[in-house]
Amino acid sequence: MASTLIPFRKWSQRAAGILLSALSFIVFKLLDFLDAILCIFYAFLDELLEGNASQCYCHGRDESSSSNSNGNVAGGEDALSESLYGRKNVFRGIGLLSLGRKWEESRKKEGNLRRNRWSDCGCESCLSWMKENGYLKLHVVVQEPWKDVSWHSREHLIENVVFLHGFLSSSSYWTETVFQNLSEAAKRNYRLFAVDLLGFGKSPKPRECLYTLKDHLEMIEKSIISPYRLKSFHLVAHSMGCVIALAIAAKYPESVKSLTLVAPPYLPSSGGKASLSALRKLAGKKLWPPLLFGAAFMSWYEHLGRTICFIICRNHRMWEWILRLLMWQSDLHFMIVDFTRHTHHSAWHTMHNVLCGGAGLMDEYLDILSKYGVKITVVQGDQDQVVPLECSYNIKQKAPDANVKIIPNTDHTTVINPRTKEFTQDLEGIWISESNHFVRWNGLVSCH
């Protein structure tokens, strides 16, 4: 009896796989069609409401690249990711999307580009960054060390730590977790910087920006490294923030005392197609699990993603009010609030130009860090469904001195929260040990 059940089980699993593949094909072709229709729809609405139809990436590089402010479509930190143009849509080949392009070209007008789309939220909180009179600077939360020692000794003991959050998050990811669980010794000896990355949280979300890796890097330099005159610092980053952290560390290898990467989306470069490979690996077109389907939906479909942002992000105050009412809570969890604090333009370009576009640069970054002896610690949950577990092992292969810690029974988020106290203790141990290594390494370099 048992022997007959085994072939039946294999057959049923194979049949279920075939059925899921067929269903996926149908669903994503339907999404291709809907995105093509919305391309035309938004071209019309943008022209009607703003007097200028917004450019999109549905029409191929040759037609669209002229709208890019920096004009760089080659490799590099200021480059546009190939994944922006390389997303295949079956309806592009039959000319349906060209209708939207013809509408744009026939109705295009000269004029200044608004900083805020009609489909973005216009509440005071979301537009607070515009009050800086044109001076763009990231929102940074600074926690100074306790002032219970003399100024002279403080100058000698204080170390700096810069925290970078992941996609659709903010500085709250760190201020509500690690900042709350530091030991007394750490509170005395470390100055902490938690930043809202460009396009997220309370930081600027300029519409004319393309949110390239270079844009993010320059804003961090402008908002933290230069004004606070950081000569040395530790870096801690989660998910997408790991790509930016690697770029910073590679630019300042002699200043970075330690680099802690939590769930880093690192995939080895595969020639000129690194960004498209990263897109397929991190957001492949799959219906299951639901988390991956959501990633594919928002990463492959520019106009469908804009529609979701219009429904949720533009009306975030209404949704927050409903959630407070349903949950009987006056304050929502910070991750719920952070989820809507972006524009589609900022999230879409950061996803492609940082997460995907950065894939072709990370090997170079790791080579530089290995050369300078920067110690890297990688932490990831063994149940992470957002970033493949192989990403952490890939870093170990590329940088053999990296310390990889796989935390059992945790995923992309729970690897930090709710095990925040344990994670913070581990961080403090890294800072102490790597500071000693940093002093020894710099002494060795100066001798040579």
Coordinates of C-alpha atoms in Angstrom, one line a residue:
M1 CA 0.0 0.0 0.0
A2 CA 2.8 2.4 1.0
S3 CA 4.7 1.6 -2.2
T4 CA 1.7 2.7 -4.4
L5 CA 1.3 6.0 -2.5
I6 CA 4.8 7.1 -3.3
P7 CA 4.4 7.3 -7.1
F8 CA 1.0 8.9 -6.6
R9 CA 2.5 11.6 -4.3
K10 CA 5.2 12.3 -6.9
W11 CA 2.7 12.5 -9.7
S12 CA 0.4 14.9 -7.7
Q13 CA 3.4 17.1 -6.9
R14 CA 4.4 17.2 -10.5
A15 CA 0.8 18.0 -11.6
A16 CA 0.6 20.7 -9.0
G17 CA 3.8 22.2 -10.3
I18 CA 2.6 22.2 -13.9
L19 CA -0.7 23.8 -12.9
L20 CA 1.1 26.5 -10.9
S21 CA 3.4 27.2 -13.9
A22 CA 0.4 27.5 -16.2
L23 CA -1.4 29.8 -13.8
S24 CA 1.7 31.9 -13.4
F25 CA 2.0 32.3 -17.1
I26 CA -1.6 33.4 -17.5
V27 CA -1.5 35.8 -14.5
F28 CA 1.7 37.6 -15.5
K29 CA 0.6 37.9 -19.1
L30 CA -2.6 39.5 -17.8
L31 CA -0.5 41.9 -15.7
D32 CA 1.6 42.7 -18.8
F33 CA -1.6 43.7 -20.6
L34 CA -2.9 45.8 -17.6
D35 CA 0.5 47.6 -17.3
A36 CA 0.4 48.5 -21.0
I37 CA -3.1 49.9 -20.7
L38 CA -2.1 51.9 -17.6
C39 CA 0.9 53.3 -19.5
I40 CA -1.5 55.0 -21.9
F41 CA -3.8 56.0 -19.0
Y42 CA -1.2 57.7 -17.0
A43 CA 0.3 59.5 -20.0
F44 CA -3.2 61.0 -20.6
L45 CA -3.8 61.9 -16.9
D46 CA -0.3 63.4 -16.3
E47 CA -0.7 65.6 -19.4
L48 CA -4.2 66.6 -18.3
L49 CA -3.4 67.3 -14.6
E50 CA 0.2 68.5 -14.9
G51 CA 0.6 69.7 -18.4
N52 CA 3.5 67.3 -19.0
A53 CA 3.2 63.6 -19.6
S54 CA 5.7 61.7 -17.4
Q55 CA 8.4 59.6 -19.1
C56 CA 8.4 55.9 -18.3
Y57 CA 10.7 52.9 -19.2
C58 CA 8.2 51.0 -21.3
H59 CA 9.6 52.0 -24.7
G60 CA 13.2 50.9 -24.7
R61 CA 16.5 52.6 -23.9
D62 CA 16.9 54.5 -27.2
E63 CA 13.6 56.4 -26.8
S64 CA 13.6 56.9 -23.1
S65 CA 17.2 57.6 -22.1
S66 CA 17.0 61.2 -23.3
S67 CA 14.8 62.0 -20.4
N68 CA 17.4 61.1 -17.8
S69 CA 18.9 64.0 -16.0
N70 CA 22.5 62.5 -15.9
G71 CA 22.3 60.8 -19.2
N72 CA 24.5 58.0 -18.1
V73 CA 23.3 54.5 -19.1
A74 CA 26.6 52.7 -18.8
G75 CA 28.0 50.9 -15.8
G76 CA 28.9 52.8 -12.6
E77 CA 27.4 54.3 -9.5
D78 CA 25.5 57.0 -11.5
A79 CA 24.2 54.6 -14.1
L80 CA 20.7 53.6 -14.8
S81 CA 20.1 49.9 -14.3
E82 CA 19.5 47.7 -17.3
S83 CA 16.6 46.2 -15.4
L84 CA 14.6 49.4 -16.0
Y85 CA 14.6 48.8 -19.8
G86 CA 15.1 45.1 -19.9
R87 CA 11.7 44.1 -18.4
K88 CA 10.0 42.2 -21.2
N89 CA 6.4 42.8 -22.0
V90 CA 4.7 40.8 -24.7
F91 CA 2.5 43.7 -25.7
R92 CA 5.5 45.9 -26.4
G93 CA 6.3 43.8 -29.5
I94 CA 2.8 44.4 -31.0
G95 CA 3.0 48.1 -30.7
L96 CA 0.4 48.7 -27.9
L97 CA 2.8 50.6 -25.8
S98 CA 3.8 52.8 -28.7
L99 CA 0.4 54.4 -28.4
G100 CA 1.3 55.9 -25.1
R101 CA 4.6 57.1 -26.5
K102 CA 2.9 58.8 -29.4
W103 CA 0.5 60.5 -27.0
E104 CA 3.4 61.8 -24.9
E105 CA 5.3 63.1 -27.9
S106 CA 2.3 64.8 -29.5
R107 CA 1.3 66.5 -26.3
K108 CA 4.7 67.2 -24.7
K109 CA 5.4 70.8 -23.5
E110 CA 8.3 72.7 -22.1
G111 CA 8.2 73.6 -18.5
N112 CA 9.6 72.9 -15.0
L113 CA 9.0 69.5 -13.6
R114 CA 7.0 69.5 -10.5
R115 CA 8.5 68.1 -7.4
N116 CA 5.4 66.2 -6.4
R117 CA 3.2 64.2 -8.7
W118 CA -0.6 64.4 -8.5
S119 CA -0.6 60.7 -7.6
D120 CA 1.7 61.3 -4.6
C121 CA 0.6 62.3 -1.1
G122 CA 0.6 66.1 -0.5
C123 CA 0.2 66.1 3.3
E124 CA 2.4 68.3 5.4
S125 CA 4.4 65.4 6.7
C126 CA 5.3 64.0 3.3
L127 CA 6.2 67.5 1.9
S128 CA 8.1 68.8 5.0
W129 CA 11.4 68.4 3.2
M130 CA 10.4 71.0 0.6
K131 CA 10.6 73.7 3.3
E132 CA 14.4 73.7 3.1
N133 CA 14.4 76.3 0.3
G134 CA 16.1 74.1 -2.2
Y135 CA 18.8 72.7 0.2
L136 CA 18.3 68.9 0.2
K137 CA 19.6 67.1 3.2
L138 CA 18.7 63.7 4.6
H139 CA 16.7 63.3 7.8
V140 CA 19.2 62.0 10.4
V141 CA 18.6 60.9 14.0
V142 CA 21.7 61.4 16.1
Q143 CA 22.1 59.8 19.5
E144 CA 25.0 61.5 21.3
P145 CA 26.9 59.6 24.0
W146 CA 26.1 60.3 27.6
K147 CA 27.8 63.4 29.0
D148 CA 29.1 62.0 32.2
V149 CA 32.8 62.2 31.4
S150 CA 35.2 65.1 30.7
W151 CA 35.3 66.6 27.2
H152 CA 38.9 65.5 26.8
S153 CA 38.3 61.9 27.5
R154 CA 35.1 61.9 25.5
E155 CA 37.0 63.1 22.4
H156 CA 39.3 60.2 22.9
L157 CA 36.7 57.5 23.5
I158 CA 33.8 58.3 21.3
E159 CA 33.3 56.2 18.2
N160 CA 30.8 56.7 15.4
V161 CA 28.2 54.2 14.1
V162 CA 26.2 54.8 10.9
F163 CA 23.0 52.8 10.4
L164 CA 21.3 52.3 7.0
H165 CA 17.8 50.8 6.7
G166 CA 16.4 48.6 4.0
F167 CA 13.7 49.0 1.3
L168 CA 10.4 50.7 2.3
S169 CA 11.8 51.5 5.7
S170 CA 13.3 54.4 7.6
S171 CA 15.7 55.3 10.5
S172 CA 13.0 54.0 12.9
Y173 CA 14.1 50.5 12.0
W174 CA 17.1 51.2 14.1
T175 CA 16.0 53.9 16.6
E176 CA 13.1 51.7 17.7
T177 CA 15.3 48.6 18.1
V178 CA 19.0 48.8 18.6
F179 CA 19.0 52.3 20.0
Q180 CA 16.6 51.2 22.7
N181 CA 18.7 48.2 23.8
L182 CA 22.3 49.5 24.0
S183 CA 24.3 48.8 27.2
E184 CA 25.3 51.7 29.4
A185 CA 28.9 51.3 28.2
A186 CA 27.8 51.7 24.6
K187 CA 25.7 54.7 25.4
R188 CA 28.8 56.4 26.9
N189 CA 31.2 55.5 24.1
Y190 CA 29.3 55.6 20.8
R191 CA 27.6 58.3 18.8
L192 CA 24.9 56.8 16.6
F193 CA 23.6 58.0 13.3
A194 CA 20.4 56.6 11.9
V195 CA 19.5 58.0 8.5
D196 CA 16.3 58.1 6.3
L197 CA 17.7 57.2 2.9
L198 CA 17.0 59.5 0.0
G199 CA 13.4 59.0 -1.1
F200 CA 12.2 57.4 2.1
G201 CA 10.9 58.4 5.5
K202 CA 11.3 62.1 6.2
S203 CA 14.1 62.6 3.8
P204 CA 13.7 64.5 0.5
K205 CA 11.9 62.7 -2.4
P206 CA 12.7 65.0 -5.4
R207 CA 11.0 63.9 -8.6
E208 CA 13.8 65.0 -10.8
C209 CA 16.2 62.6 -9.0
L210 CA 16.9 59.1 -10.5
Y211 CA 18.0 57.6 -7.1
T212 CA 21.1 56.0 -8.4
L213 CA 23.7 54.6 -6.1
K214 CA 25.8 57.7 -6.6
D215 CA 22.8 59.9 -5.5
H216 CA 22.4 57.9 -2.3
L217 CA 26.1 57.9 -1.6
E218 CA 26.5 61.7 -2.1
M219 CA 23.5 62.5 0.1
I220 CA 24.9 60.5 2.9
E221 CA 28.3 62.2 2.5
K222 CA 26.5 65.6 2.5
S223 CA 24.3 64.8 5.5
I224 CA 26.5 62.8 7.8
I225 CA 30.1 62.2 6.8
S226 CA 31.0 65.8 5.9
P227 CA 29.0 67.9 8.4
Y228 CA 29.9 65.7 11.4
R229 CA 33.5 65.3 10.1
L230 CA 33.6 61.6 10.5
K231 CA 37.2 60.4 10.3
S232 CA 36.3 56.8 11.3
F233 CA 33.1 54.9 11.8
H234 CA 31.3 51.6 12.0
L235 CA 28.6 50.7 9.4
V236 CA 25.5 48.7 10.1
A237 CA 23.0 48.0 7.3
H238 CA 19.9 45.9 6.5
S239 CA 18.8 44.5 3.2
M240 CA 19.0 47.2 0.4
G241 CA 21.0 49.4 2.7
C242 CA 23.8 46.8 2.5
V243 CA 24.5 47.8 -1.1
I244 CA 24.9 51.4 -0.2
A245 CA 27.0 50.5 2.9
L246 CA 29.3 48.5 0.6
A247 CA 29.7 51.5 -1.7
I248 CA 30.5 53.8 1.3
A249 CA 33.0 51.3 2.8
A250 CA 34.7 50.9 -0.6
K251 CA 35.1 54.7 -0.9
Y252 CA 36.3 55.1 2.7
P253 CA 38.1 51.8 3.4
E254 CA 40.6 53.4 5.7
S255 CA 37.9 55.0 7.8
V256 CA 35.5 52.0 8.2
K257 CA 36.2 50.2 11.5
S258 CA 33.6 47.4 10.9
L259 CA 30.9 46.6 8.4
T260 CA 27.9 44.6 9.5
L261 CA 25.5 43.5 6.8
V262 CA 22.1 42.0 7.7
A263 CA 20.5 40.0 4.9
P264 CA 22.7 41.5 2.1
P265 CA 21.3 41.0 -1.4
Y266 CA 24.6 40.1 -2.9
L267 CA 24.7 38.1 -6.2
P268 CA 28.0 37.6 -8.0
S269 CA 28.3 39.7 -11.2
S270 CA 27.4 38.0 -14.4
G271 CA 28.9 40.3 -17.0
G272 CA 26.7 43.1 -18.4
K273 CA 23.5 41.3 -17.4
A274 CA 24.1 41.5 -13.6
S275 CA 21.2 43.9 -13.0
L276 CA 18.7 41.7 -14.9
S277 CA 20.0 38.6 -13.2
A278 CA 19.5 40.3 -9.8
L279 CA 15.9 41.3 -10.8
R280 CA 15.1 37.7 -11.7
K281 CA 16.7 36.3 -8.6
L282 CA 15.3 38.8 -6.1
A283 CA 11.9 39.4 -7.7
G284 CA 11.3 36.5 -10.1
K285 CA 7.8 36.2 -11.6
K286 CA 6.4 33.7 -9.1
L287 CA 2.9 33.4 -7.6
W288 CA 4.1 31.6 -4.5
P289 CA 5.1 32.5 -1.9
P290 CA 2.9 35.7 -1.7
L291 CA 5.9 37.8 -0.6
L292 CA 7.7 37.0 -3.8
F293 CA 4.7 37.6 -5.9
G294 CA 4.4 41.1 -4.3
A295 CA 8.1 41.8 -5.0
A296 CA 7.6 40.7 -8.7
F297 CA 4.4 42.8 -9.0
M298 CA 6.1 46.0 -7.8
S299 CA 9.4 45.4 -9.6
W300 CA 8.3 44.4 -13.0
Y301 CA 5.2 46.6 -13.5
E302 CA 6.0 50.3 -13.4
H303 CA 2.4 51.5 -13.8
L304 CA 0.7 48.9 -11.8
G305 CA 3.1 49.7 -9.0
R306 CA 2.3 53.4 -9.4
T307 CA -1.4 52.5 -9.0
I308 CA -0.8 50.6 -5.7
C309 CA 1.2 53.6 -4.4
F310 CA -1.6 55.9 -5.4
I311 CA -4.1 53.8 -3.5
I312 CA -2.0 53.1 -0.4
C313 CA 0.8 55.8 -0.1
R314 CA -1.2 58.8 -1.3
N315 CA -4.0 57.9 1.1
H316 CA -1.8 56.7 4.0
R317 CA -3.6 58.9 6.5
M318 CA -6.9 57.3 5.8
W319 CA -5.4 53.8 6.0
E320 CA -3.6 54.6 9.3
W321 CA -6.9 56.0 10.7
I322 CA -8.7 52.8 9.7
L323 CA -5.9 50.6 11.3
R324 CA -6.0 52.6 14.5
L325 CA -9.7 52.1 14.7
L326 CA -9.6 48.4 14.0
M327 CA -6.6 47.7 16.3
W328 CA -7.8 50.1 19.1
Q329 CA -4.3 51.7 19.2
S330 CA -3.4 55.3 19.1
D331 CA 0.1 54.5 17.8
L332 CA 0.8 52.1 15.0
H333 CA 3.9 50.0 14.7
F334 CA 6.7 51.9 13.1
M335 CA 7.1 49.4 10.3
I336 CA 3.4 50.0 9.2
V337 CA 4.0 53.7 9.2
D338 CA 7.3 53.5 7.3
F339 CA 5.8 51.2 4.6
T340 CA 4.0 54.2 3.0
R341 CA 6.6 56.9 3.5
H342 CA 7.9 57.0 -0.1
T343 CA 6.8 58.0 -3.6
H344 CA 6.5 55.5 -6.4
H345 CA 9.2 57.4 -8.3
S346 CA 11.7 57.1 -5.4
A347 CA 10.9 53.5 -4.6
W348 CA 10.9 52.3 -8.3
H349 CA 14.2 53.9 -9.2
T350 CA 15.9 52.9 -5.9
M351 CA 14.7 49.3 -6.4
H352 CA 16.2 49.2 -9.9
N353 CA 19.2 51.5 -9.7
V354 CA 20.5 50.3 -6.3
L355 CA 19.2 46.8 -5.6
C356 CA 19.5 45.6 -9.3
G357 CA 22.0 48.1 -10.7
G358 CA 24.4 47.7 -7.7
A359 CA 24.7 44.0 -8.4
G360 CA 27.4 44.7 -11.0
L361 CA 29.5 46.8 -8.6
M362 CA 29.5 44.7 -5.4
D363 CA 32.4 42.4 -6.5
E364 CA 34.6 45.4 -7.0
Y365 CA 33.5 46.8 -3.6
L366 CA 34.4 43.5 -1.8
D367 CA 37.8 43.3 -3.5
I368 CA 38.6 46.8 -2.2
L369 CA 37.5 45.9 1.3
S370 CA 39.5 42.7 1.3
K371 CA 42.6 44.6 0.1
Y372 CA 42.3 47.0 3.0
G373 CA 41.5 44.4 5.6
V374 CA 38.0 45.7 6.5
K375 CA 36.3 43.1 8.6
I376 CA 32.8 42.1 7.4
T377 CA 30.1 40.4 9.5
V378 CA 27.1 39.0 7.7
V379 CA 23.9 38.1 9.6
Q380 CA 20.9 36.4 8.0
G381 CA 17.9 34.4 9.0
D382 CA 17.7 30.8 7.7
Q383 CA 14.0 31.4 6.8
D384 CA 14.5 34.5 4.8
Q385 CA 12.2 34.6 1.8
V386 CA 13.2 38.0 0.6
V387 CA 16.9 37.6 0.1
P388 CA 18.1 34.1 -0.9
L389 CA 20.3 32.5 1.8
E390 CA 23.0 31.9 -0.8
C391 CA 23.7 35.7 -0.9
S392 CA 25.4 35.4 2.5
Y393 CA 27.5 32.4 1.4
N394 CA 28.4 34.3 -1.8
I395 CA 30.0 37.0 0.3
K396 CA 32.0 34.4 2.2
Q397 CA 33.3 33.0 -1.1
K398 CA 34.2 36.4 -2.4
A399 CA 35.7 37.7 0.9
P400 CA 36.9 34.6 2.8
D401 CA 37.7 36.6 6.0
A402 CA 34.0 37.6 6.3
N403 CA 32.2 36.2 9.3
V404 CA 28.8 34.7 8.4
K405 CA 26.2 34.1 11.0
I406 CA 23.0 32.3 10.0
I407 CA 20.3 32.7 12.7
P408 CA 17.9 29.7 13.0
N409 CA 14.1 30.1 12.9
T410 CA 14.3 33.8 11.7
D411 CA 13.4 35.5 8.5
H412 CA 14.2 38.8 6.8
T413 CA 12.7 40.9 9.6
T414 CA 12.8 38.7 12.7
V415 CA 16.5 38.3 12.4
I416 CA 16.6 41.6 14.2
N417 CA 13.2 42.2 15.7
P418 CA 12.0 40.7 18.2
R419 CA 15.5 39.3 19.0
T420 CA 16.7 42.9 19.3
K421 CA 18.6 42.6 22.6
E422 CA 20.6 39.7 21.4
F423 CA 21.4 41.4 18.1
T424 CA 22.5 44.6 19.9
Q425 CA 24.8 42.7 22.1
D426 CA 26.4 41.0 19.1
L427 CA 26.8 44.4 17.5
E428 CA 28.6 45.8 20.5
G429 CA 30.9 42.8 20.5
I430 CA 31.7 43.5 16.8
W431 CA 32.4 47.2 17.4
I432 CA 34.8 46.4 20.3
S433 CA 36.7 43.7 18.6
E434 CA 37.0 45.4 15.2
S435 CA 38.0 48.7 16.8
N436 CA 41.1 46.9 18.2
H437 CA 41.7 45.4 14.8
F438 CA 41.3 48.8 13.2
V439 CA 44.0 50.3 15.4
R440 CA 46.4 47.5 14.7
W441 CA 45.8 47.6 10.9
N442 CA 46.2 51.4 10.7
G443 CA 49.4 51.1 12.7
L444 CA 50.7 48.5 10.3
V445 CA 49.8 50.7 7.3
S446 CA 51.5 53.7 8.7
C447 CA 54.7 51.8 9.3
H448 CA 54.8 51.0 5.6

